[in-house]
Amino acid sequence: MSSPEIASLSWGQMKVKGCSTTYKDCKVWPGGSRTWDWRETGTNHSPGVQPADLEEVVKKGVNALVIGRGMSEALQVPPSTVDYLKQHGIDVLVLQTEKAVAKYNALAAQGVKVGGVFHSTC
């Protein structure tokens, strides 16, 4: 099962190829995607992305995970979150969202089992 391409990204809107939903923030993994609802884990811009935000994607068996910090990189990613991924043997890339989407799509096109969590505003 391959990771779906991010078809489009603009401020506050993301589309995943093969999915009719328009996301504000989203999670993607080989074979699927869904809305990333920060309220599920109490996530805020600071301290930022928590391991609980990533567990679902990690469980999908990804080898790499790309985190998009927002268009202005307002979303923080604490070292403990990066350590969590490394402890699971997952390569992690933390980038500004436009760069993160480009890197995610490149990895997906290469057949890497890549997942992502992307914040499409600030």
mmCIF file of N, CA, C and O in Angstrom, residues 26-63:
data_model
loop_
_atom_site.group_PDB
_atom_site.id
_atom_site.type_symbol
_atom_site.label_atom_id
_atom_site.label_comp_id
_atom_site.label_asym_id
_atom_site.label_seq_id
_atom_site.Cartn_x
_atom_site.Cartn_y
_atom_site.Cartn_z
ATOM 1 N N CYS A 26 -3.964 17.782 8.535
ATOM 2 C CA CYS A 26 -4.252 16.382 8.247
ATOM 3 C C CYS A 26 -3.115 15.451 8.622
ATOM 4 O O CYS A 26 -1.973 15.868 8.792
ATOM 5 N N LYS A 27 -3.506 14.185 8.772
ATOM 6 C CA LYS A 27 -2.587 13.075 8.978
ATOM 7 C C LYS A 27 -2.699 12.194 7.737
ATOM 8 O O LYS A 27 -3.804 11.960 7.254
ATOM 9 N N VAL A 28 -1.559 11.720 7.238
ATOM 10 C CA VAL A 28 -1.561 10.801 6.099
ATOM 11 C C VAL A 28 -0.633 9.635 6.390
ATOM 12 O O VAL A 28 0.327 9.764 7.151
ATOM 13 N N TRP A 29 -0.935 8.496 5.792
ATOM 14 C CA TRP A 29 -0.153 7.275 5.975
ATOM 15 C C TRP A 29 -0.394 6.384 4.769
ATOM 16 O O TRP A 29 -1.315 6.659 3.981
ATOM 17 N N PRO A 30 0.404 5.329 4.619
ATOM 18 C CA PRO A 30 0.172 4.433 3.481
ATOM 19 C C PRO A 30 -1.274 3.925 3.483
ATOM 20 O O PRO A 30 -1.721 3.307 4.445
ATOM 21 N N GLY A 31 -2.007 4.277 2.444
ATOM 22 C CA GLY A 31 -3.374 3.816 2.298
ATOM 23 C C GLY A 31 -4.450 4.703 2.874
ATOM 24 O O GLY A 31 -5.630 4.372 2.787
ATOM 25 N N GLY A 32 -4.094 5.857 3.470
ATOM 26 C CA GLY A 32 -5.164 6.666 4.034
ATOM 27 C C GLY A 32 -4.782 8.046 4.519
ATOM 28 O O GLY A 32 -3.618 8.441 4.508
ATOM 29 N N SER A 33 -5.804 8.760 4.968
ATOM 30 C CA SER A 33 -5.638 10.101 5.529
ATOM 31 C C SER A 33 -6.875 10.440 6.343
ATOM 32 O O SER A 33 -7.921 9.815 6.192
ATOM 33 N N ARG A 34 -6.728 11.424 7.216
ATOM 34 C CA ARG A 34 -7.871 11.946 7.958
ATOM 35 C C ARG A 34 -7.529 13.311 8.518
ATOM 36 O O ARG A 34 -6.364 13.721 8.546
ATOM 37 N N THR A 35 -8.554 13.983 9.015
ATOM 38 C CA THR A 35 -8.352 15.266 9.674
ATOM 39 C C THR A 35 -7.480 15.091 10.913
ATOM 40 O O THR A 35 -7.643 14.121 11.665
ATOM 41 N N TRP A 36 -6.566 16.027 11.117
ATOM 42 C CA TRP A 36 -5.775 16.064 12.349
ATOM 43 C C TRP A 36 -6.470 17.075 13.252
ATOM 44 O O TRP A 36 -6.352 18.277 13.073
ATOM 45 N N ASP A 37 -7.241 16.567 14.205
ATOM 46 C CA ASP A 37 -8.003 17.401 15.136
ATOM 47 C C ASP A 37 -7.191 17.550 16.416
ATOM 48 O O ASP A 37 -7.084 16.623 17.217
ATOM 49 N N TRP A 38 -6.619 18.721 16.604
ATOM 50 C CA TRP A 38 -5.749 18.970 17.756
ATOM 51 C C TRP A 38 -6.470 18.765 19.087
ATOM 52 O O TRP A 38 -5.850 18.479 20.099
ATOM 53 N N ARG A 39 -7.791 18.917 19.089
ATOM 54 C CA ARG A 39 -8.551 18.781 20.342
ATOM 55 C C ARG A 39 -8.477 17.360 20.897
ATOM 56 O O ARG A 39 -8.639 17.152 22.098
ATOM 57 N N GLU A 40 -8.225 16.374 20.031
ATOM 58 C CA GLU A 40 -8.154 14.981 20.489
ATOM 59 C C GLU A 40 -7.049 14.762 21.514
ATOM 60 O O GLU A 40 -7.175 13.915 22.388
ATOM 61 N N THR A 41 -5.961 15.526 21.377
ATOM 62 C CA THR A 41 -4.812 15.333 22.270
ATOM 63 C C THR A 41 -4.454 16.591 23.056
ATOM 64 O O THR A 41 -3.462 16.604 23.776
ATOM 65 N N GLY A 42 -5.245 17.651 22.896
ATOM 66 C CA GLY A 42 -4.965 18.893 23.611
ATOM 67 C C GLY A 42 -3.757 19.631 23.052
ATOM 68 O O GLY A 42 -3.105 20.400 23.758
ATOM 69 N N THR A 43 -3.461 19.424 21.780
ATOM 70 C CA THR A 43 -2.299 20.057 21.147
ATOM 71 C C THR A 43 -2.541 21.550 20.946
ATOM 72 O O THR A 43 -3.639 21.982 20.635
ATOM 73 N N ASN A 44 -1.484 22.310 21.148
ATOM 74 C CA ASN A 44 -1.466 23.745 20.879
ATOM 75 C C ASN A 44 -0.159 24.058 20.166
ATOM 76 O O ASN A 44 0.736 23.211 20.111
ATOM 77 N N HIS A 45 -0.019 25.296 19.669
ATOM 78 C CA HIS A 45 1.216 25.673 18.979
ATOM 79 C C HIS A 45 2.441 25.447 19.868
ATOM 80 O O HIS A 45 3.512 25.100 19.380
ATOM 81 N N SER A 46 2.267 25.667 21.164
ATOM 82 C CA SER A 46 3.333 25.411 22.125
ATOM 83 C C SER A 46 2.715 24.647 23.294
ATOM 84 O O SER A 46 1.664 25.060 23.788
ATOM 85 N N PRO A 47 3.254 23.538 23.713
ATOM 86 C CA PRO A 47 4.548 22.957 23.342
ATOM 87 C C PRO A 47 4.570 22.280 21.989
ATOM 88 O O PRO A 47 5.631 21.895 21.514
ATOM 89 N N GLY A 48 3.418 22.131 21.341
ATOM 90 C CA GLY A 48 3.418 21.625 19.985
ATOM 91 C C GLY A 48 3.042 20.167 19.843
ATOM 92 O O GLY A 48 2.281 19.622 20.641
ATOM 93 N N VAL A 49 3.585 19.545 18.793
ATOM 94 C CA VAL A 49 3.249 18.172 18.423
ATOM 95 C C VAL A 49 3.721 17.205 19.503
ATOM 96 O O VAL A 49 4.884 17.202 19.881
ATOM 97 N N GLN A 50 2.782 16.394 19.983
ATOM 98 C CA GLN A 50 3.078 15.422 21.029
ATOM 99 C C GLN A 50 3.107 14.007 20.446
ATOM 100 O O GLN A 50 2.494 13.755 19.409
ATOM 101 N N PRO A 51 3.785 13.072 21.118
ATOM 102 C CA PRO A 51 3.758 11.683 20.635
ATOM 103 C C PRO A 51 2.325 11.173 20.401
ATOM 104 O O PRO A 51 2.085 10.439 19.434
ATOM 105 N N ALA A 52 1.382 11.590 21.228
ATOM 106 C CA ALA A 52 -0.012 11.148 21.071
ATOM 107 C C ALA A 52 -0.590 11.571 19.718
ATOM 108 O O ALA A 52 -1.466 10.891 19.173
ATOM 109 N N ASP A 53 -0.084 12.676 19.145
ATOM 110 C CA ASP A 53 -0.546 13.127 17.829
ATOM 111 C C ASP A 53 -0.064 12.194 16.720
ATOM 112 O O ASP A 53 -0.639 12.166 15.642
ATOM 113 N N LEU A 54 1.005 11.459 16.998
ATOM 114 C CA LEU A 54 1.669 10.656 15.971
ATOM 115 C C LEU A 54 1.417 9.166 16.087
ATOM 116 O O LEU A 54 1.680 8.421 15.145
ATOM 117 N N GLU A 55 0.905 8.716 17.237
ATOM 118 C CA GLU A 55 0.737 7.278 17.490
ATOM 119 C C GLU A 55 -0.027 6.570 16.371
ATOM 120 O O GLU A 55 0.368 5.502 15.920
ATOM 121 N N GLU A 56 -1.121 7.167 15.937
ATOM 122 C CA GLU A 56 -1.962 6.559 14.898
ATOM 123 C C GLU A 56 -1.163 6.313 13.616
ATOM 124 O O GLU A 56 -1.256 5.247 13.003
ATOM 125 N N VAL A 57 -0.360 7.289 13.210
ATOM 126 C CA VAL A 57 0.435 7.168 11.990
ATOM 127 C C VAL A 57 1.562 6.155 12.190
ATOM 128 O O VAL A 57 1.837 5.337 11.318
ATOM 129 N N VAL A 58 2.193 6.182 13.359
ATOM 130 C CA VAL A 58 3.267 5.230 13.673
ATOM 131 C C VAL A 58 2.746 3.797 13.582
ATOM 132 O O VAL A 58 3.407 2.912 13.028
ATOM 133 N N LYS A 59 1.532 3.567 14.083
ATOM 134 C CA LYS A 59 0.942 2.220 14.077
ATOM 135 C C LYS A 59 0.657 1.703 12.670
ATOM 136 O O LYS A 59 0.435 0.512 12.485
ATOM 137 N N LYS A 60 0.677 2.583 11.683
ATOM 138 C CA LYS A 60 0.444 2.173 10.294
ATOM 139 C C LYS A 60 1.705 1.577 9.664
ATOM 140 O O LYS A 60 1.696 1.187 8.498
ATOM 141 N N GLY A 61 2.805 1.530 10.417
ATOM 142 C CA GLY A 61 4.020 0.889 9.931
ATOM 143 C C GLY A 61 4.884 1.751 9.030
ATOM 144 O O GLY A 61 5.576 1.231 8.155
ATOM 145 N N VAL A 62 4.889 3.064 9.260
ATOM 146 C CA VAL A 62 5.704 3.955 8.433
ATOM 147 C C VAL A 62 7.193 3.821 8.775
ATOM 148 O O VAL A 62 7.555 3.495 9.905
ATOM 149 N N ASN A 63 8.042 4.073 7.774
ATOM 150 C CA ASN A 63 9.491 4.096 7.978
ATOM 151 C C ASN A 63 10.001 5.517 8.157
ATOM 152 O O ASN A 63 11.096 5.731 8.654
#
